[in-house]
CSV table of C-alpha atoms and ligand atoms in Angstrom, one decimal:
chain,number,residue,atom,x,y,z
A,239,MET,CA,47.3,39.1,11.6
A,240,THR,CA,51.0,39.5,12.4
A,241,VAL,CA,52.4,42.8,11.0
A,242,PRO,CA,54.1,43.0,8.6
A,243,ALA,CA,51.9,40.5,6.8
A,244,ARG,CA,53.9,38.3,4.4
A,245,ILE,CA,52.5,38.5,0.9
A,246,LEU,CA,53.8,36.1,-1.7
A,247,VAL,CA,53.4,37.6,-5.2
A,248,VAL,CA,53.5,34.8,-7.9
A,249,PHE,CA,54.0,35.5,-11.6
A,250,GLY,CA,55.8,34.2,-14.6
A,251,THR,CA,55.0,35.8,-18.0
A,252,ARG,CA,55.6,39.2,-19.6
A,253,PRO,CA,52.0,40.6,-19.1
A,254,GLU,CA,51.8,39.5,-15.5
A,255,ALA,CA,55.1,41.2,-14.7
A,256,ILE,CA,54.0,44.4,-16.5
A,257,LYS,CA,50.7,44.4,-14.6
A,258,LEU,CA,52.2,43.5,-11.2
A,259,PHE,CA,55.3,45.7,-11.1
A,260,PRO,CA,53.2,48.8,-10.0
A,261,LEU,CA,51.7,46.7,-7.2
A,262,ILE,CA,55.0,45.3,-6.2
A,263,HIS,CA,56.5,48.8,-6.0
A,264,ALA,CA,53.6,49.8,-3.8
A,265,LEU,CA,53.7,46.8,-1.5
A,266,LYS,CA,57.4,47.2,-1.0
A,267,GLY,CA,56.9,50.8,0.0
A,268,HIS,CA,54.2,49.9,2.7
A,269,PRO,CA,55.3,49.0,6.2
A,270,ALA,CA,52.4,46.7,6.8
A,271,PHE,CA,53.7,44.2,4.2
A,272,GLU,CA,56.6,42.0,3.7
A,273,CYS,CA,56.5,41.4,0.0
A,274,VAL,CA,58.1,38.2,-1.2
A,275,LEU,CA,58.4,37.6,-5.0
A,276,CYS,CA,58.3,34.2,-6.7
A,277,VAL,CA,58.7,34.1,-10.5
A,278,SER,CA,57.9,30.8,-12.2
A,279,ALA,CA,59.8,32.1,-15.3
A,280,GLN,CA,57.1,30.5,-17.5
A,281,HIS,CA,58.6,33.1,-19.8
A,282,ARG,CA,62.3,33.6,-19.5
A,283,GLN,CA,63.7,36.4,-21.8
A,284,MET,CA,60.4,38.2,-22.1
A,285,LEU,CA,59.9,38.2,-18.3
A,286,ASP,CA,63.5,39.3,-17.6
A,287,GLN,CA,63.0,42.3,-19.9
A,288,VAL,CA,60.3,43.5,-17.6
A,289,LEU,CA,62.1,42.7,-14.3
A,290,GLU,CA,65.1,44.7,-15.5
A,291,ILE,CA,63.2,47.9,-16.5
A,292,ALA,CA,61.1,47.8,-13.3
A,293,GLY,CA,64.1,47.2,-11.1
A,294,ILE,CA,62.7,44.0,-9.6
A,295,VAL,CA,64.8,41.1,-8.2
A,296,PRO,CA,62.7,38.0,-7.4
A,297,ASP,CA,63.3,36.1,-4.2
A,298,HIS,CA,62.5,32.8,-5.8
A,299,ASP,CA,62.9,31.8,-9.5
A,300,LEU,CA,61.6,28.4,-10.6
A,301,ASP,CA,63.1,28.8,-14.1
A,302,VAL,CA,60.5,26.4,-15.5
A,303,MET,CA,60.4,27.5,-19.2
A,304,GLN,CA,61.0,24.7,-21.7
A,305,PRO,CA,61.1,25.3,-25.5
A,306,ASP,CA,57.6,24.9,-27.0
A,307,GLN,CA,56.2,23.8,-23.7
A,308,THR,CA,53.0,21.8,-23.5
A,309,LEU,CA,50.2,22.9,-21.2
A,310,ASP,CA,50.3,19.7,-19.2
A,311,ALA,CA,54.0,19.6,-18.5
A,312,LEU,CA,54.0,23.3,-17.8
A,313,THR,CA,51.1,23.0,-15.4
A,314,ALA,CA,52.5,20.0,-13.6
A,315,ASN,CA,55.9,21.7,-13.1
A,316,LEU,CA,54.4,24.9,-11.9
A,317,LEU,CA,52.1,23.3,-9.4
A,318,THR,CA,54.8,21.3,-7.7
A,319,GLY,CA,57.4,24.1,-7.9
A,320,LEU,CA,55.1,26.8,-6.6
A,321,GLY,CA,53.9,24.5,-3.8
A,322,LYS,CA,57.5,24.0,-2.6
A,323,VAL,CA,58.1,27.7,-2.5
A,324,MET,CA,54.9,28.3,-0.5
A,325,ASP,CA,56.0,25.6,2.0
A,326,ALA,CA,59.3,27.4,2.4
A,327,VAL,CA,58.0,31.0,2.5
A,328,LYS,CA,54.8,30.3,4.5
A,329,PRO,CA,53.0,33.4,3.3
A,330,HIS,CA,49.9,34.9,5.0
A,331,ARG,CA,48.4,35.6,1.6
A,332,VAL,CA,49.3,34.9,-2.1
A,333,VAL,CA,48.7,37.4,-4.9
A,334,VAL,CA,48.2,36.2,-8.5
A,335,GLN,CA,47.4,38.2,-11.7
A,336,GLY,CA,45.3,37.4,-14.7
A,337,ASP,CA,44.8,34.1,-16.3
A,338,THR,CA,48.1,32.4,-17.2
A,339,ALA,CA,49.1,28.8,-16.2
A,340,THR,CA,51.3,30.4,-13.5
A,341,ALA,CA,48.4,32.4,-12.0
A,342,MET,CA,46.1,29.4,-12.1
A,343,THR,CA,48.6,27.0,-10.5
A,344,GLY,CA,49.7,29.7,-8.0
A,345,ALA,CA,46.1,30.0,-6.8
A,346,LEU,CA,45.7,26.2,-6.7
A,347,ALA,CA,48.9,25.6,-4.7
A,348,ALA,CA,47.8,28.2,-2.2
A,349,TYR,CA,44.4,26.7,-1.9
A,350,TYR,CA,45.9,23.3,-1.3
A,351,ARG,CA,47.6,25.0,1.7
A,352,LYS,CA,44.5,27.0,2.7
A,353,ILE,CA,46.4,30.2,2.1
A,354,PRO,CA,44.0,33.1,1.0
A,355,VAL,CA,44.6,34.1,-2.6
A,356,ASP,CA,44.0,37.6,-3.9
A,357,HIS,CA,43.3,38.0,-7.6
A,358,VAL,CA,44.4,41.0,-9.6
A,359,GLU,CA,42.5,41.5,-12.9
A,360,ALA,CA,39.6,39.4,-11.7
A,361,GLY,CA,36.3,38.8,-13.5
A,362,LEU,CA,37.3,38.9,-17.2
A,363,ARG,CA,35.0,36.6,-19.1
A,364,SER,CA,34.5,35.9,-22.8
A,365,HIS,CA,32.0,33.1,-22.0
A,366,ASN,CA,33.8,30.8,-24.5
A,367,ILE,CA,36.2,28.3,-23.0
A,368,TYR,CA,38.1,27.9,-26.2
A,369,HIS,CA,38.5,31.7,-26.9
A,370,PRO,CA,40.9,32.6,-25.3
A,371,TRP,CA,42.2,29.1,-24.6
A,372,PRO,CA,43.1,28.1,-21.9
A,373,GLU,CA,42.8,31.5,-20.2
A,374,GLU,CA,39.0,31.5,-19.8
A,375,VAL,CA,39.1,28.4,-17.7
A,376,ASN,CA,42.2,29.5,-15.8
A,377,ARG,CA,40.5,32.6,-14.6
A,378,LYS,CA,37.3,30.8,-13.7
A,379,ILE,CA,39.4,28.4,-11.5
A,380,ILE,CA,41.1,31.4,-9.8
A,381,GLY,CA,37.7,33.1,-9.4
A,382,GLY,CA,36.4,30.0,-7.5
A,383,ILE,CA,39.4,30.1,-5.1
A,384,ALA,CA,40.1,33.8,-4.6
A,385,SER,CA,39.5,35.6,-1.3
A,386,LEU,CA,39.7,39.2,-2.7
A,387,HIS,CA,38.8,39.9,-6.3
A,388,PHE,CA,40.3,43.0,-7.8
A,389,ALA,CA,38.1,43.7,-10.9
A,390,PRO,CA,39.5,46.2,-13.4
A,391,THR,CA,36.0,47.4,-14.4
A,392,ALA,CA,32.4,47.4,-13.3
A,393,THR,CA,31.7,44.9,-16.1
A,394,ALA,CA,34.2,42.5,-14.7
A,395,ALA,CA,32.9,42.9,-11.2
A,396,ALA,CA,29.3,42.2,-12.4
A,397,ALA,CA,30.5,39.0,-14.1
A,398,LEU,CA,31.9,37.7,-10.8
A,399,ILE,CA,28.7,38.6,-8.9
A,400,ARG,CA,26.7,36.8,-11.5
A,401,GLU,CA,28.8,33.7,-10.7
A,402,ASN,CA,27.7,34.1,-7.0
A,403,VAL,CA,30.9,35.6,-5.7
A,404,ASP,CA,30.1,37.5,-2.5
A,405,PRO,CA,29.8,41.2,-3.7
A,406,ALA,CA,31.6,42.3,-0.5
A,407,ARG,CA,34.7,40.5,-1.7
A,408,VAL,CA,34.7,42.2,-5.2
A,409,HIS,CA,36.3,45.6,-5.7
A,410,VAL,CA,36.6,47.7,-8.8
A,411,THR,CA,40.2,48.9,-8.8
A,412,GLY,CA,40.9,49.7,-12.5
A,413,ASN,CA,43.6,47.8,-14.3
A,414,THR,CA,47.2,48.1,-13.1
A,415,VAL,CA,48.3,48.1,-16.8
A,416,ILE,CA,47.4,51.8,-16.9
A,417,ASP,CA,49.6,52.4,-13.8
A,418,ALA,CA,52.4,50.6,-15.7
A,419,LEU,CA,51.9,52.6,-18.8
A,420,HIS,CA,52.0,55.9,-16.9
A,421,TRP,CA,55.1,54.8,-15.0
A,422,VAL,CA,57.0,53.8,-18.2
A,423,SER,CA,55.9,57.0,-20.0
A,424,ALA,CA,57.3,59.1,-17.2
A,425,ARG,CA,60.6,57.1,-17.3
A,426,ILE,CA,60.9,57.7,-21.0
A,427,GLN,CA,60.2,61.4,-20.6
A,428,ALA,CA,62.9,61.7,-18.1
A,429,GLN,CA,65.3,59.5,-20.1
A,430,PRO,CA,64.4,59.4,-23.8
A,431,ALA,CA,67.3,57.0,-24.5
A,432,LEU,CA,65.3,54.3,-22.8
A,433,ALA,CA,63.1,54.1,-25.9
A,434,SER,CA,65.4,55.3,-28.7
A,435,GLY,CA,66.3,51.9,-30.1
A,436,LEU,CA,63.7,52.0,-32.8
A,437,ALA,CA,65.4,55.1,-34.5
A,438,GLU,CA,66.8,53.1,-37.3
A,439,ILE,CA,63.5,51.4,-38.2
A,440,GLU,CA,61.7,54.8,-37.8
A,441,ALA,CA,64.1,56.4,-40.3
A,442,ARG,CA,63.7,53.4,-42.7
A,443,PHE,CA,59.9,53.9,-42.6
A,444,ALA,CA,59.9,57.7,-42.5
A,445,GLY,CA,56.7,59.1,-44.2
A,446,LYS,CA,54.9,55.8,-44.1
A,447,ARG,CA,51.9,55.0,-41.9
A,448,ILE,CA,52.9,52.6,-39.2
A,449,ILE,CA,50.9,49.5,-38.3
A,450,GLY,CA,52.1,47.9,-35.0
A,451,VAL,CA,51.4,44.2,-34.8
A,452,THR,CA,51.6,41.6,-32.0
A,453,SER,CA,50.3,38.0,-32.1
A,454,HIS,CA,50.7,35.0,-29.9
A,455,ARG,CA,47.4,33.4,-28.9
A,456,ARG,CA,47.4,29.6,-28.7
A,457,GLU,CA,43.9,29.3,-30.2
A,458,ASN,CA,45.2,31.1,-33.3
A,459,PHE,CA,48.1,28.7,-34.0
A,460,GLY,CA,47.9,27.1,-37.4
A,461,GLU,CA,45.2,28.5,-39.6
A,462,GLY,CA,44.8,31.7,-37.6
A,463,MET,CA,48.5,32.5,-37.7
A,464,GLU,CA,48.5,31.8,-41.5
A,465,GLY,CA,45.5,34.2,-41.9
A,466,ILE,CA,47.2,36.9,-39.9
A,467,ALA,CA,50.5,36.6,-41.9
A,468,SER,CA,48.7,36.7,-45.2
A,469,ALA,CA,46.8,39.8,-44.2
A,470,ILE,CA,50.0,41.6,-43.2
A,471,ARG,CA,51.6,40.5,-46.5
A,472,GLN,CA,48.7,42.0,-48.4
A,473,ILE,CA,48.5,45.3,-46.5
A,474,ALA,CA,52.3,45.8,-46.6
A,475,ALA,CA,52.1,45.7,-50.4
A,476,ARG,CA,50.7,49.3,-50.2
A,477,PRO,CA,53.6,51.8,-50.6
A,478,ASP,CA,52.2,54.1,-48.0
A,479,VAL,CA,52.2,51.5,-45.2
A,480,ALA,CA,54.9,49.9,-43.0
A,481,VAL,CA,54.4,47.2,-40.4
A,482,ILE,CA,56.5,46.9,-37.2
A,483,PHE,CA,56.0,43.5,-35.7
A,484,PRO,CA,57.9,42.4,-32.6
A,485,VAL,CA,57.5,38.7,-32.9
A,486,HIS,CA,56.6,36.7,-29.7
A,487,LEU,CA,59.3,34.1,-28.9
A,488,ASN,CA,56.8,31.2,-29.1
A,489,PRO,CA,58.1,29.0,-32.0
A,490,ASN,CA,54.6,28.4,-33.2
A,491,VAL,CA,54.4,32.1,-34.0
A,492,ARG,CA,57.9,32.6,-35.3
A,493,LYS,CA,57.9,29.8,-37.8
A,494,VAL,CA,54.8,31.1,-39.6
A,495,MET,CA,55.8,34.8,-39.5
A,496,ASN,CA,59.4,34.2,-40.6
A,497,ALA,CA,58.3,32.0,-43.5
A,498,LYS,CA,55.6,34.4,-44.8
A,499,LEU,CA,57.0,37.9,-43.9
A,500,ALA,CA,60.8,37.8,-43.7
A,501,GLY,CA,62.5,40.1,-46.2
A,502,LEU,CA,59.5,42.2,-47.2
A,503,ASP,CA,60.4,45.8,-47.8
A,504,ASN,CA,57.6,47.3,-45.7
A,505,VAL,CA,57.7,44.8,-42.8
A,506,ALA,CA,60.1,44.9,-39.9
A,507,LEU,CA,60.0,41.6,-38.1
A,508,ILE,CA,61.9,42.3,-34.9
A,509,GLU,CA,62.6,40.7,-31.5
A,510,PRO,CA,60.2,41.3,-28.6
A,511,LEU,CA,60.6,44.9,-27.4
A,512,ASP,CA,61.2,45.8,-23.8
A,513,TYR,CA,58.4,47.9,-22.3
A,514,PRO,CA,59.7,51.4,-23.0
A,515,HIS,CA,60.3,50.5,-26.7
A,516,PHE,CA,56.8,48.9,-26.9
A,517,ALA,CA,55.3,52.1,-25.5
A,518,ARG,CA,57.2,54.0,-28.2
A,519,LEU,CA,55.7,51.7,-30.8
A,520,LEU,CA,52.2,52.3,-29.4
A,521,ASN,CA,52.9,56.0,-29.8
A,522,ILE,CA,54.3,56.0,-33.4
A,523,ALA,CA,51.7,53.5,-34.7
A,524,GLU,CA,48.7,54.8,-36.5
A,525,ILE,CA,46.9,51.5,-36.0
A,526,MET,CA,47.5,48.5,-33.7
A,527,LEU,CA,46.7,45.0,-35.0
A,528,THR,CA,46.8,42.4,-32.2
A,529,ASP,CA,45.5,39.4,-30.5
A,530,SER,CA,47.0,40.4,-27.1
A,531,GLY,CA,45.0,41.1,-24.0
A,532,GLY,CA,47.2,43.9,-22.7
A,533,VAL,CA,47.5,45.8,-26.0
A,534,GLN,CA,43.7,45.9,-26.1
A,535,GLU,CA,43.9,47.9,-22.8
A,536,GLU,CA,46.8,50.1,-23.6
A,537,ALA,CA,45.8,51.2,-27.2
A,538,PRO,CA,42.4,52.7,-26.1
A,539,ALA,CA,44.2,54.6,-23.3
A,540,LEU,CA,46.4,56.2,-25.9
A,541,GLY,CA,43.6,56.8,-28.4
A,542,LYS,CA,45.0,54.3,-30.9
A,543,PRO,CA,42.5,52.3,-33.0
A,544,VAL,CA,43.1,48.6,-32.2
A,545,LEU,CA,41.9,45.8,-34.5
A,546,VAL,CA,41.6,42.7,-32.4
A,547,MET,CA,42.4,39.4,-34.2
A,548,ARG,CA,40.0,37.3,-32.1
A,549,GLU,CA,36.5,35.9,-32.3
A,550,THR,CA,35.5,37.1,-28.8
A,551,THR,CA,36.9,39.4,-26.2
A,552,GLU,CA,36.9,39.4,-22.4
A,553,ARG,CA,37.6,43.1,-22.7
A,554,PRO,CA,34.4,44.5,-24.2
A,555,GLU,CA,35.0,47.9,-22.8
A,556,GLY,CA,37.4,48.9,-25.6
A,557,VAL,CA,34.9,47.8,-28.2
A,558,GLU,CA,32.1,49.6,-26.4
A,559,ALA,CA,34.2,52.8,-26.2
A,560,GLY,CA,34.7,52.5,-30.0
A,561,THR,CA,38.5,52.3,-30.0
A,562,ALA,CA,38.7,48.5,-30.5
A,563,ARG,CA,37.1,46.3,-33.1
A,564,LEU,CA,37.0,42.5,-33.3
A,565,VAL,CA,38.2,41.3,-36.7
A,566,GLY,CA,38.9,37.6,-36.3
A,567,THR,CA,41.9,36.0,-38.1
A,568,GLU,CA,40.7,35.6,-41.7
A,569,ALA,CA,43.0,37.5,-44.0
A,570,ALA,CA,40.3,39.1,-46.1
A,571,ALA,CA,38.4,40.5,-43.1
A,572,ILE,CA,41.6,41.9,-41.5
A,573,VAL,CA,42.7,43.6,-44.8
A,574,THR,CA,39.2,45.1,-45.3
A,575,GLU,CA,39.2,46.6,-41.8
A,576,LEU,CA,42.7,47.9,-42.1
A,577,SER,CA,42.0,49.5,-45.5
A,578,THR,CA,38.9,51.2,-44.2
A,579,LEU,CA,40.9,52.8,-41.4
A,580,LEU,CA,43.7,53.8,-43.8
A,581,ASP,CA,41.5,55.2,-46.5
A,582,ASP,CA,38.5,56.7,-44.7
A,583,SER,CA,39.6,59.4,-42.3
A,584,SER,CA,36.1,59.7,-40.7
A,585,ALA,CA,36.2,56.0,-39.9
A,586,TYR,CA,39.7,56.5,-38.4
A,587,GLU,CA,38.7,59.6,-36.4
A,588,ALA,CA,35.7,57.8,-35.0
A,589,MET,CA,38.0,55.2,-33.4
A,590,ALA,CA,41.0,57.3,-32.6
A,591,ARG,CA,39.8,58.9,-29.4
A,592,ALA,CA,41.4,58.3,-26.0
A,593,HIS,CA,39.2,56.4,-23.6
A,594,ASN,CA,40.2,55.0,-20.3
A,595,PRO,CA,37.7,52.4,-19.4
A,596,PHE,CA,40.5,50.3,-17.9
A,597,GLY,CA,41.7,52.6,-15.2
A,598,ASP,CA,43.1,55.9,-14.0
A,599,GLY,CA,46.7,54.9,-13.2
A,600,HIS,CA,46.0,54.5,-9.4
A,601,SER,CA,44.9,50.9,-9.3
A,602,ALA,CA,48.0,49.6,-7.4
A,603,ALA,CA,47.5,52.1,-4.6
A,604,ARG,CA,43.8,51.1,-4.4
A,605,ILE,CA,44.7,47.4,-4.2
A,606,VAL,CA,47.3,48.0,-1.5
A,607,GLU,CA,44.7,49.9,0.6
A,608,LEU,CA,42.2,47.1,0.2
A,609,LEU,CA,44.9,44.5,1.2
A,610,ALA,CA,45.8,46.6,4.2
A,611,HIS,CA,42.1,46.9,5.2
A,612,GLU,CA,41.8,43.1,4.9
A,613,ILE,CA,44.6,42.5,7.4
A,614,GLY,CA,43.1,45.1,9.8
A,615,ILE,CA,45.3,48.1,9.0
A,616,GLU,CA,43.5,51.3,8.1
A,617,ALA,CA,45.1,54.1,6.1
B,817,UD1,C1,51.5,32.7,-22.2
B,817,UD1,C2,50.2,32.5,-21.5
B,817,UD1,C3,49.2,33.4,-22.1
B,817,UD1,C4,49.7,34.8,-22.2
B,817,UD1,C5,51.0,34.9,-22.9
B,817,UD1,C6,51.6,36.3,-22.9
B,817,UD1,C7,49.5,30.3,-20.6
B,817,UD1,C8,48.9,29.0,-20.9
B,817,UD1,N1,49.7,31.1,-21.6
B,817,UD1,O1,51.4,32.2,-23.5
B,817,UD1,O2,48.0,33.4,-21.3
B,817,UD1,O3,48.8,35.6,-22.9
B,817,UD1,O4,51.9,34.0,-22.2
B,817,UD1,O5,52.7,36.4,-23.8
B,817,UD1,O6,49.8,30.6,-19.4
B,817,UD1,N2,59.2,31.5,-25.2
B,817,UD1,C9,60.5,31.8,-25.1
B,817,UD1,N3,60.9,32.9,-24.3
B,817,UD1,C10,60.1,33.6,-23.6
B,817,UD1,C11,58.7,33.3,-23.7
B,817,UD1,C12,58.3,32.3,-24.4
B,817,UD1,O7,61.3,31.2,-25.8
B,817,UD1,O8,60.5,34.5,-22.9
B,817,UD1,C13,58.7,30.4,-26.0
B,817,UD1,C14,59.1,29.0,-25.4
B,817,UD1,O9,59.4,28.1,-26.4
B,817,UD1,C15,57.8,28.6,-24.7
B,817,UD1,C16,56.8,29.1,-25.6
B,817,UD1,O10,57.3,30.4,-26.1
B,817,UD1,O11,57.7,27.2,-24.5
B,817,UD1,C17,55.4,29.3,-25.0
B,817,UD1,O12,55.4,30.0,-23.8
B,817,UD1,P1,54.1,29.8,-22.9
B,817,UD1,O13,54.2,30.7,-21.7
B,817,UD1,O14,53.8,28.4,-22.6
B,817,UD1,O15,52.9,30.3,-23.8
B,817,UD1,P2,52.6,31.7,-24.4
B,817,UD1,O16,52.0,31.4,-25.7
B,817,UD1,O17,53.7,32.6,-24.3
B,818,UDP,N1,54.6,44.1,-24.9
B,818,UDP,C1,56.0,44.4,-24.8
B,818,UDP,N2,56.8,44.1,-25.8
B,818,UDP,C2,56.4,43.5,-27.0
B,818,UDP,C3,55.0,43.2,-27.1
B,818,UDP,C4,54.2,43.5,-26.0
B,818,UDP,O1,56.4,44.9,-23.8
B,818,UDP,O2,57.2,43.3,-27.9
B,818,UDP,C5,53.8,44.4,-23.8
B,818,UDP,C6,52.5,45.1,-24.1
B,818,UDP,O3,52.7,46.5,-23.9
B,818,UDP,C7,51.5,44.6,-23.0
B,818,UDP,C8,52.0,43.2,-22.8
B,818,UDP,O4,53.3,43.1,-23.3
B,818,UDP,O5,51.6,45.3,-21.8
B,818,UDP,C9,51.1,42.2,-23.5
B,818,UDP,O6,51.7,40.9,-23.4
B,818,UDP,P1,51.2,39.7,-24.3
B,818,UDP,O7,50.6,40.3,-25.6
B,818,UDP,O8,52.4,38.9,-24.4
B,818,UDP,O9,50.2,39.0,-23.4
B,818,UDP,P2,48.6,39.2,-23.1
B,818,UDP,O10,48.4,40.6,-22.7
B,818,UDP,O11,47.9,38.8,-24.4
B,818,UDP,O12,48.4,38.2,-22.1
């Protein structure tokens, strides 16, 4: 392998950017690698928020996002766009993260060119192709293509090995989201103004118990979103509770939440927060209520009870550790679980313990070392 090896890192959404910036920082600081960045911009504003705080300037930007994009049009645009970038850049290896349409098409475009693909956050499985949809199939496709599989946990590594992936190609690295969380916490400590933008809402809700909410899953559109909104409406009727809900820019989320929750005294529906402000929300919240993947990893790391509005999870480690609980999307079930946590301090204390099943904050360094080994460079 020619040194430096040219690594093309492909990503497009907010969570991919958050989970890849620690690796990008590490790759850029290593002389064995030339790190070229291609963003699909499957997300636009929510991706740019992360690029800005992480100080990352992409080399290629496909700018593919369309309002309310369909999976087919998005996938087709990504595949052709990413293929053209690969033909121009001619990378030695391609890195993708997670299970988005960008990650899946990035892996496929690389495979079509016989370029090895390395998968960050490999091996997550819910074993239900419609929960989460379409991510479960996206990551299985990537798993069938990848050269190196960077599994965040031993459970994820075992899932790959059960699928007959060569164990020598599977490495447990931890999840880079913990690296990202440590990085942003240190930035906030050094510069508190980075996360001071919630001060007005914090003052408005002083003395109340904060529930932080996020929701965006495609399989929850329609009935699921209605159930979530109804649960928030009911719990926010309590005078001791306040809900802070940065609403995802997907119009299928916004129309329901705006219709059901706008103007309620105890609910702040706000724009998506940049990462330092979301870290602040994680810190001030007593409980997180979410259908997000990343938040299921961050909340346990901070010892915040997290109620997961899904039927299944590909991240069982938080549930096993006791910090996360699956509650589905039916309003009555969500309200019951929230009320228990609010009213039964022993139930709350049993969940509110910091666990770090997802990593120690050194995952990016581990991945860079494994990539260096792969190209024949030893530390
Ligand atoms: C995508 C990923 C999902 C991931 C989620 C993280 C796929 C199929 N889905 O879902 O795995 O968990 O991102 O948030 O890859 N929008 C904006 N501005 C933005 C972002 C989104 O306006 O910055 C709106 C647009 O109307 C866009 C829509 O949201 O069409 C949907 O975006 P898309 O990336 O297709 O789906 P997500 O639900 O965000
Ligand atoms: N996040 C953020 N601002 C927000 C909501 C979430 O920075 O307003 C971060 C959160 O900390 C986590 C990531 O976005 O790291 C999760 O992204 P999302 O829920 O969109 O996607 P998923 O993880 O479900 O794929």
